[in-house]
Short mmCIF file of N, CA and C in Angstrom, two decimals:
data_model
loop_
_atom_site.label_atom_id
_atom_site.label_comp_id
_atom_site.label_asym_id
_atom_site.label_seq_id
_atom_site.Cartn_x
_atom_site.Cartn_y
_atom_site.Cartn_z
N UNK A 19 -13.52 -15.85 21.74
CA UNK A 19 -14.13 -15.29 20.54
C UNK A 19 -13.34 -15.74 19.32
N UNK A 20 -14.05 -16.05 18.26
CA UNK A 20 -13.41 -16.47 17.01
C UNK A 20 -12.63 -15.31 16.39
N UNK A 21 -11.53 -15.61 15.68
CA UNK A 21 -10.74 -14.54 15.07
C UNK A 21 -11.55 -13.62 14.15
N UNK A 22 -12.45 -14.19 13.35
CA UNK A 22 -13.22 -13.33 12.44
C UNK A 22 -14.10 -12.36 13.23
N UNK A 23 -14.62 -12.80 14.38
CA UNK A 23 -15.43 -11.91 15.22
C UNK A 23 -14.56 -10.83 15.86
N UNK A 24 -13.33 -11.19 16.23
CA UNK A 24 -12.39 -10.19 16.78
C UNK A 24 -12.12 -9.11 15.72
N UNK A 25 -11.91 -9.54 14.49
CA UNK A 25 -11.63 -8.60 13.40
C UNK A 25 -12.86 -7.73 13.12
N UNK A 26 -14.04 -8.34 13.13
CA UNK A 26 -15.27 -7.56 12.98
C UNK A 26 -15.35 -6.48 14.06
N UNK A 27 -15.01 -6.86 15.29
CA UNK A 27 -15.05 -5.91 16.40
C UNK A 27 -14.06 -4.78 16.23
N UNK A 28 -12.85 -5.10 15.77
CA UNK A 28 -11.84 -4.07 15.54
C UNK A 28 -12.33 -3.07 14.50
N UNK A 29 -12.89 -3.56 13.43
CA UNK A 29 -13.42 -2.68 12.38
C UNK A 29 -14.56 -1.82 12.94
N UNK A 30 -15.45 -2.43 13.71
CA UNK A 30 -16.59 -1.70 14.28
C UNK A 30 -16.14 -0.61 15.26
N UNK A 31 -15.04 -0.84 15.96
CA UNK A 31 -14.53 0.17 16.91
C UNK A 31 -13.89 1.36 16.21
N UNK A 32 -13.74 1.28 14.91
CA UNK A 32 -13.13 2.36 14.13
C UNK A 32 -14.08 2.74 12.98
N UNK A 33 -15.18 3.44 13.32
CA UNK A 33 -16.18 3.77 12.30
C UNK A 33 -15.77 4.98 11.46
N UNK A 34 -14.54 5.00 11.06
CA UNK A 34 -14.02 6.09 10.23
C UNK A 34 -13.30 5.48 9.03
N UNK A 35 -12.49 6.25 8.38
CA UNK A 35 -11.79 5.78 7.18
C UNK A 35 -10.91 4.57 7.47
N UNK A 36 -10.37 4.47 8.70
CA UNK A 36 -9.48 3.35 9.03
C UNK A 36 -10.24 2.03 9.04
N UNK A 37 -11.42 2.01 9.67
CA UNK A 37 -12.24 0.80 9.66
C UNK A 37 -12.66 0.42 8.25
N UNK A 38 -13.02 1.44 7.47
CA UNK A 38 -13.41 1.18 6.07
C UNK A 38 -12.24 0.60 5.28
N UNK A 39 -11.04 1.15 5.48
CA UNK A 39 -9.87 0.68 4.73
C UNK A 39 -9.51 -0.75 5.12
N UNK A 40 -9.55 -1.06 6.43
CA UNK A 40 -9.24 -2.42 6.86
C UNK A 40 -10.29 -3.40 6.34
N UNK A 41 -11.56 -2.99 6.36
CA UNK A 41 -12.63 -3.86 5.85
C UNK A 41 -12.45 -4.14 4.36
N UNK A 42 -12.10 -3.12 3.60
CA UNK A 42 -11.90 -3.31 2.16
C UNK A 42 -10.67 -4.19 1.90
N UNK A 43 -9.59 -3.96 2.63
CA UNK A 43 -8.39 -4.79 2.47
C UNK A 43 -8.72 -6.24 2.81
N UNK A 44 -9.46 -6.44 3.87
CA UNK A 44 -9.87 -7.79 4.28
C UNK A 44 -10.66 -8.46 3.16
N UNK A 45 -11.62 -7.73 2.59
CA UNK A 45 -12.44 -8.28 1.51
C UNK A 45 -11.57 -8.73 0.34
N UNK A 46 -10.62 -7.87 -0.05
CA UNK A 46 -9.73 -8.18 -1.17
C UNK A 46 -8.88 -9.41 -0.85
N UNK A 47 -8.27 -9.41 0.32
CA UNK A 47 -7.38 -10.51 0.72
C UNK A 47 -8.13 -11.84 0.70
N UNK A 48 -9.29 -11.88 1.34
CA UNK A 48 -10.05 -13.13 1.43
C UNK A 48 -10.60 -13.58 0.08
N UNK A 49 -10.77 -12.66 -0.86
CA UNK A 49 -11.29 -13.02 -2.18
C UNK A 49 -10.27 -13.75 -3.04
N UNK A 50 -9.01 -13.69 -2.67
CA UNK A 50 -7.95 -14.28 -3.49
C UNK A 50 -7.98 -15.80 -3.47
N UNK A 51 -8.24 -16.39 -2.31
CA UNK A 51 -8.19 -17.85 -2.19
C UNK A 51 -9.09 -18.27 -1.03
N UNK A 52 -9.96 -19.24 -1.27
CA UNK A 52 -10.87 -19.72 -0.23
C UNK A 52 -10.14 -20.36 0.95
N UNK A 53 -8.89 -20.73 0.76
CA UNK A 53 -8.13 -21.38 1.82
C UNK A 53 -7.48 -20.44 2.82
N UNK A 54 -7.56 -19.14 2.58
CA UNK A 54 -6.96 -18.17 3.51
C UNK A 54 -7.70 -18.23 4.84
N UNK A 55 -6.92 -18.34 5.91
CA UNK A 55 -7.47 -18.45 7.26
C UNK A 55 -7.18 -17.17 8.02
N UNK A 56 -8.23 -16.63 8.64
CA UNK A 56 -8.04 -15.44 9.48
C UNK A 56 -7.64 -15.88 10.88
N UNK A 57 -6.73 -15.12 11.46
CA UNK A 57 -6.30 -15.37 12.83
C UNK A 57 -6.26 -14.07 13.61
N UNK A 58 -6.10 -14.19 14.90
CA UNK A 58 -5.97 -13.05 15.80
C UNK A 58 -4.69 -13.31 16.58
N UNK A 59 -3.58 -12.71 16.14
CA UNK A 59 -2.26 -13.07 16.64
C UNK A 59 -1.47 -11.84 17.06
N UNK A 60 -0.27 -12.12 17.52
CA UNK A 60 0.71 -11.07 17.80
C UNK A 60 0.12 -9.99 18.70
N UNK A 61 -0.44 -10.43 19.82
CA UNK A 61 -0.99 -9.52 20.83
C UNK A 61 -2.16 -8.70 20.28
N UNK A 62 -3.02 -9.31 19.51
CA UNK A 62 -4.25 -8.67 19.08
C UNK A 62 -4.24 -8.00 17.73
N UNK A 63 -3.72 -8.67 16.75
CA UNK A 63 -3.72 -8.13 15.38
C UNK A 63 -4.35 -9.14 14.43
N UNK A 64 -5.14 -8.64 13.47
CA UNK A 64 -5.69 -9.53 12.45
C UNK A 64 -4.57 -10.09 11.57
N UNK A 65 -4.59 -11.40 11.39
CA UNK A 65 -3.56 -12.04 10.57
C UNK A 65 -4.24 -12.97 9.58
N UNK A 66 -3.59 -13.18 8.45
CA UNK A 66 -4.08 -14.13 7.45
C UNK A 66 -2.95 -15.07 7.08
N UNK A 67 -3.30 -16.36 7.00
CA UNK A 67 -2.33 -17.40 6.70
C UNK A 67 -2.86 -18.32 5.62
N UNK A 68 -1.96 -18.87 4.85
CA UNK A 68 -2.25 -19.96 3.92
C UNK A 68 -0.91 -20.61 3.59
N UNK A 69 -0.73 -21.82 4.08
CA UNK A 69 0.54 -22.52 3.92
C UNK A 69 1.69 -21.73 4.54
N UNK A 70 1.39 -20.94 5.55
CA UNK A 70 2.36 -20.09 6.23
C UNK A 70 1.79 -18.68 6.36
N UNK A 71 2.52 -17.83 7.06
CA UNK A 71 2.02 -16.47 7.28
C UNK A 71 1.97 -15.66 5.99
N UNK A 72 0.91 -14.88 5.84
CA UNK A 72 0.76 -14.00 4.68
C UNK A 72 0.85 -12.54 5.11
N UNK A 73 -0.16 -12.09 5.85
CA UNK A 73 -0.31 -10.67 6.14
C UNK A 73 -0.81 -10.47 7.56
N UNK A 74 -0.25 -9.48 8.22
CA UNK A 74 -0.81 -8.97 9.47
C UNK A 74 -1.28 -7.56 9.17
N UNK A 75 -2.55 -7.30 9.44
CA UNK A 75 -3.09 -5.97 9.18
C UNK A 75 -3.57 -5.36 10.47
N UNK A 76 -3.33 -4.08 10.66
CA UNK A 76 -3.77 -3.45 11.90
C UNK A 76 -4.06 -1.98 11.69
N UNK A 77 -4.79 -1.44 12.63
CA UNK A 77 -5.18 -0.03 12.61
C UNK A 77 -4.31 0.73 13.59
N UNK A 78 -3.75 1.82 13.12
CA UNK A 78 -2.96 2.72 13.95
C UNK A 78 -3.64 4.09 13.96
N UNK A 79 -3.10 5.01 14.73
CA UNK A 79 -3.73 6.33 14.86
C UNK A 79 -3.92 7.02 13.52
N UNK A 80 -2.90 6.97 12.67
CA UNK A 80 -2.95 7.73 11.41
C UNK A 80 -2.83 6.87 10.17
N UNK A 81 -2.90 5.53 10.34
CA UNK A 81 -2.75 4.67 9.16
C UNK A 81 -3.34 3.29 9.42
N UNK A 82 -3.53 2.57 8.33
CA UNK A 82 -3.83 1.15 8.35
C UNK A 82 -2.63 0.48 7.70
N UNK A 83 -2.07 -0.49 8.41
CA UNK A 83 -0.84 -1.13 7.94
C UNK A 83 -1.11 -2.60 7.62
N UNK A 84 -0.74 -2.99 6.42
CA UNK A 84 -0.82 -4.38 5.99
C UNK A 84 0.61 -4.88 5.83
N UNK A 85 1.07 -5.63 6.81
CA UNK A 85 2.46 -6.10 6.81
C UNK A 85 2.57 -7.50 6.22
N UNK A 86 3.39 -7.62 5.20
CA UNK A 86 3.65 -8.91 4.56
C UNK A 86 4.90 -9.50 5.19
N UNK A 87 4.73 -10.65 5.85
CA UNK A 87 5.82 -11.29 6.59
C UNK A 87 7.08 -11.47 5.73
N UNK A 88 6.90 -11.90 4.49
CA UNK A 88 8.04 -12.13 3.60
C UNK A 88 7.95 -11.23 2.37
N UNK A 89 7.52 -10.02 2.57
CA UNK A 89 7.31 -9.08 1.47
C UNK A 89 8.55 -8.76 0.66
N UNK A 90 9.72 -8.80 1.29
CA UNK A 90 10.95 -8.49 0.56
C UNK A 90 11.22 -9.51 -0.54
N UNK A 91 10.64 -10.70 -0.42
CA UNK A 91 10.84 -11.75 -1.42
C UNK A 91 9.82 -11.69 -2.56
N UNK A 92 8.90 -10.72 -2.49
CA UNK A 92 7.83 -10.65 -3.49
C UNK A 92 8.08 -9.56 -4.50
N UNK A 93 7.70 -9.82 -5.74
CA UNK A 93 7.70 -8.77 -6.75
C UNK A 93 6.52 -7.85 -6.46
N UNK A 94 6.74 -6.57 -6.61
CA UNK A 94 5.70 -5.56 -6.38
C UNK A 94 5.58 -4.70 -7.64
N UNK A 95 5.02 -5.26 -8.71
CA UNK A 95 5.01 -4.55 -9.99
C UNK A 95 4.26 -3.22 -9.97
N UNK A 96 3.28 -3.08 -9.10
CA UNK A 96 2.52 -1.82 -9.02
C UNK A 96 3.14 -0.84 -8.02
N UNK A 97 4.16 -1.29 -7.29
CA UNK A 97 4.86 -0.41 -6.36
C UNK A 97 4.03 0.08 -5.19
N UNK A 98 3.20 -0.80 -4.62
CA UNK A 98 2.38 -0.35 -3.50
C UNK A 98 3.05 -0.52 -2.14
N UNK A 99 4.12 -1.30 -2.07
CA UNK A 99 4.83 -1.37 -0.79
C UNK A 99 5.42 0.01 -0.51
N UNK A 100 5.07 0.56 0.63
CA UNK A 100 5.55 1.89 0.99
C UNK A 100 6.03 1.97 2.43
N UNK A 101 6.21 0.83 3.08
CA UNK A 101 6.70 0.80 4.45
C UNK A 101 7.63 -0.37 4.66
N UNK A 102 8.50 -0.24 5.64
CA UNK A 102 9.48 -1.27 6.00
C UNK A 102 10.34 -1.65 4.80
N UNK A 103 10.72 -0.67 4.02
CA UNK A 103 11.44 -0.92 2.77
C UNK A 103 12.91 -1.26 2.96
N UNK A 104 13.47 -0.96 4.12
CA UNK A 104 14.89 -1.18 4.32
C UNK A 104 15.27 -2.55 4.82
N UNK A 105 14.30 -3.34 5.25
CA UNK A 105 14.61 -4.64 5.84
C UNK A 105 14.82 -5.72 4.80
N UNK A 106 15.27 -6.87 5.28
CA UNK A 106 15.55 -8.00 4.39
C UNK A 106 14.40 -8.99 4.33
N UNK A 107 13.33 -8.76 5.12
CA UNK A 107 12.25 -9.73 5.15
C UNK A 107 10.88 -9.10 4.93
N UNK A 108 10.49 -8.19 5.77
CA UNK A 108 9.12 -7.64 5.74
C UNK A 108 8.99 -6.46 4.78
N UNK A 109 7.76 -6.26 4.31
CA UNK A 109 7.35 -5.06 3.59
C UNK A 109 5.92 -4.77 4.01
N UNK A 110 5.53 -3.52 3.92
CA UNK A 110 4.15 -3.20 4.26
C UNK A 110 3.53 -2.26 3.24
N UNK A 111 2.23 -2.39 3.16
CA UNK A 111 1.38 -1.51 2.36
C UNK A 111 0.62 -0.69 3.38
N UNK A 112 0.92 0.60 3.45
CA UNK A 112 0.34 1.46 4.45
C UNK A 112 -0.63 2.44 3.80
N UNK A 113 -1.81 2.52 4.37
CA UNK A 113 -2.87 3.38 3.86
C UNK A 113 -3.10 4.53 4.83
N UNK A 114 -3.23 5.71 4.28
CA UNK A 114 -3.46 6.91 5.07
C UNK A 114 -4.79 7.52 4.65
N UNK A 115 -5.30 8.43 5.47
CA UNK A 115 -6.59 9.04 5.18
C UNK A 115 -6.61 9.59 3.76
N UNK A 116 -7.64 9.25 3.02
CA UNK A 116 -7.78 9.69 1.63
C UNK A 116 -7.29 8.66 0.63
N UNK A 117 -6.49 7.68 1.08
CA UNK A 117 -6.02 6.62 0.19
C UNK A 117 -7.16 5.65 -0.12
N UNK A 118 -7.07 5.04 -1.28
CA UNK A 118 -8.01 4.01 -1.68
C UNK A 118 -7.22 2.72 -1.84
N UNK A 119 -7.75 1.62 -1.32
CA UNK A 119 -7.09 0.32 -1.47
C UNK A 119 -6.97 0.00 -2.95
N UNK A 120 -5.75 -0.29 -3.40
CA UNK A 120 -5.52 -0.73 -4.77
C UNK A 120 -5.79 -2.24 -4.79
N UNK A 121 -7.05 -2.59 -5.05
CA UNK A 121 -7.49 -3.98 -4.95
C UNK A 121 -6.70 -4.91 -5.88
N UNK A 122 -6.47 -4.47 -7.09
CA UNK A 122 -5.75 -5.31 -8.06
C UNK A 122 -4.32 -5.58 -7.60
N UNK A 123 -3.63 -4.54 -7.16
CA UNK A 123 -2.24 -4.69 -6.72
C UNK A 123 -2.17 -5.51 -5.44
N UNK A 124 -3.08 -5.25 -4.49
CA UNK A 124 -3.09 -6.01 -3.24
C UNK A 124 -3.36 -7.48 -3.51
N UNK A 125 -4.34 -7.78 -4.34
CA UNK A 125 -4.64 -9.18 -4.67
C UNK A 125 -3.43 -9.85 -5.33
N UNK A 126 -2.72 -9.13 -6.17
CA UNK A 126 -1.52 -9.68 -6.81
C UNK A 126 -0.45 -10.02 -5.79
N UNK A 127 -0.26 -9.16 -4.80
CA UNK A 127 0.72 -9.43 -3.75
C UNK A 127 0.30 -10.62 -2.89
N UNK A 128 -0.98 -10.73 -2.60
CA UNK A 128 -1.48 -11.87 -1.83
C UNK A 128 -1.23 -13.16 -2.60
N UNK A 129 -1.53 -13.16 -3.90
CA UNK A 129 -1.26 -14.35 -4.72
C UNK A 129 0.23 -14.70 -4.70
N UNK A 130 1.08 -13.69 -4.82
CA UNK A 130 2.53 -13.92 -4.80
C UNK A 130 2.98 -14.47 -3.45
N UNK A 131 2.40 -13.97 -2.36
CA UNK A 131 2.76 -14.45 -1.03
C UNK A 131 2.33 -15.91 -0.85
N UNK A 132 1.16 -16.26 -1.35
CA UNK A 132 0.70 -17.65 -1.28
C UNK A 132 1.65 -18.55 -2.08
N UNK A 133 2.01 -18.12 -3.27
CA UNK A 133 2.92 -18.90 -4.11
C UNK A 133 4.27 -19.08 -3.41
N UNK A 134 4.76 -18.03 -2.80
CA UNK A 134 6.03 -18.10 -2.07
C UNK A 134 5.93 -19.12 -0.94
N UNK A 135 4.83 -19.08 -0.17
CA UNK A 135 4.66 -20.03 0.93
C UNK A 135 4.59 -21.46 0.41
N UNK A 136 3.88 -21.67 -0.67
CA UNK A 136 3.75 -23.02 -1.21
C UNK A 136 5.08 -23.54 -1.76
N UNK A 137 5.84 -22.68 -2.39
CA UNK A 137 7.16 -23.08 -2.89
C UNK A 137 8.09 -23.44 -1.73
N UNK A 138 8.06 -22.65 -0.67
CA UNK A 138 8.90 -22.94 0.50
C UNK A 138 8.49 -24.26 1.14
N UNK A 139 7.19 -24.49 1.22
CA UNK A 139 6.68 -25.74 1.79
C UNK A 139 7.13 -26.93 0.95
N UNK A 140 7.06 -26.81 -0.37
CA UNK A 140 7.49 -27.88 -1.27
C UNK A 140 8.98 -28.14 -1.14
N UNK A 141 9.76 -27.07 -1.02
CA UNK A 141 11.22 -27.21 -0.86
C UNK A 141 11.54 -27.96 0.43
N UNK A 142 10.83 -27.65 1.50
CA UNK A 142 11.13 -28.29 2.79
C UNK A 142 10.75 -29.77 2.77
N UNK A 143 9.76 -30.15 1.97
CA UNK A 143 9.38 -31.56 1.84
C UNK A 143 10.44 -32.36 1.10
N UNK A 144 11.18 -31.70 0.20
CA UNK A 144 12.21 -32.39 -0.59
C UNK A 144 13.43 -32.74 0.24
N UNK A 145 13.60 -32.08 1.36
CA UNK A 145 14.81 -32.30 2.17
C UNK A 145 14.74 -33.55 2.96
#
């Protein structure tokens, strides 16, 4: 099954606020750049890549988690990172029942993650 179909299935299996939140986050993420590729990785989690890993998003019992692989390296001017704050690499944007996806802030983080990946790729070519 194609990754996008796997993600559609995951959303359909959660016909509550969690499925709605993941669907909205997906819409926002994919709207940032036509080059973003959806994957189904890490033992069954929706992932998005562009010039490297961007975000792994998944549904949990009480939350929807959008994990940014290199989130610690990103500016978060709207302060939406609220998970994995103590690490040196990852950060996550976690949504709980009643939360609304901050589309503007999420799109800004996705743009920053893409820029970070492209800069790293350019640096590695110079070596």
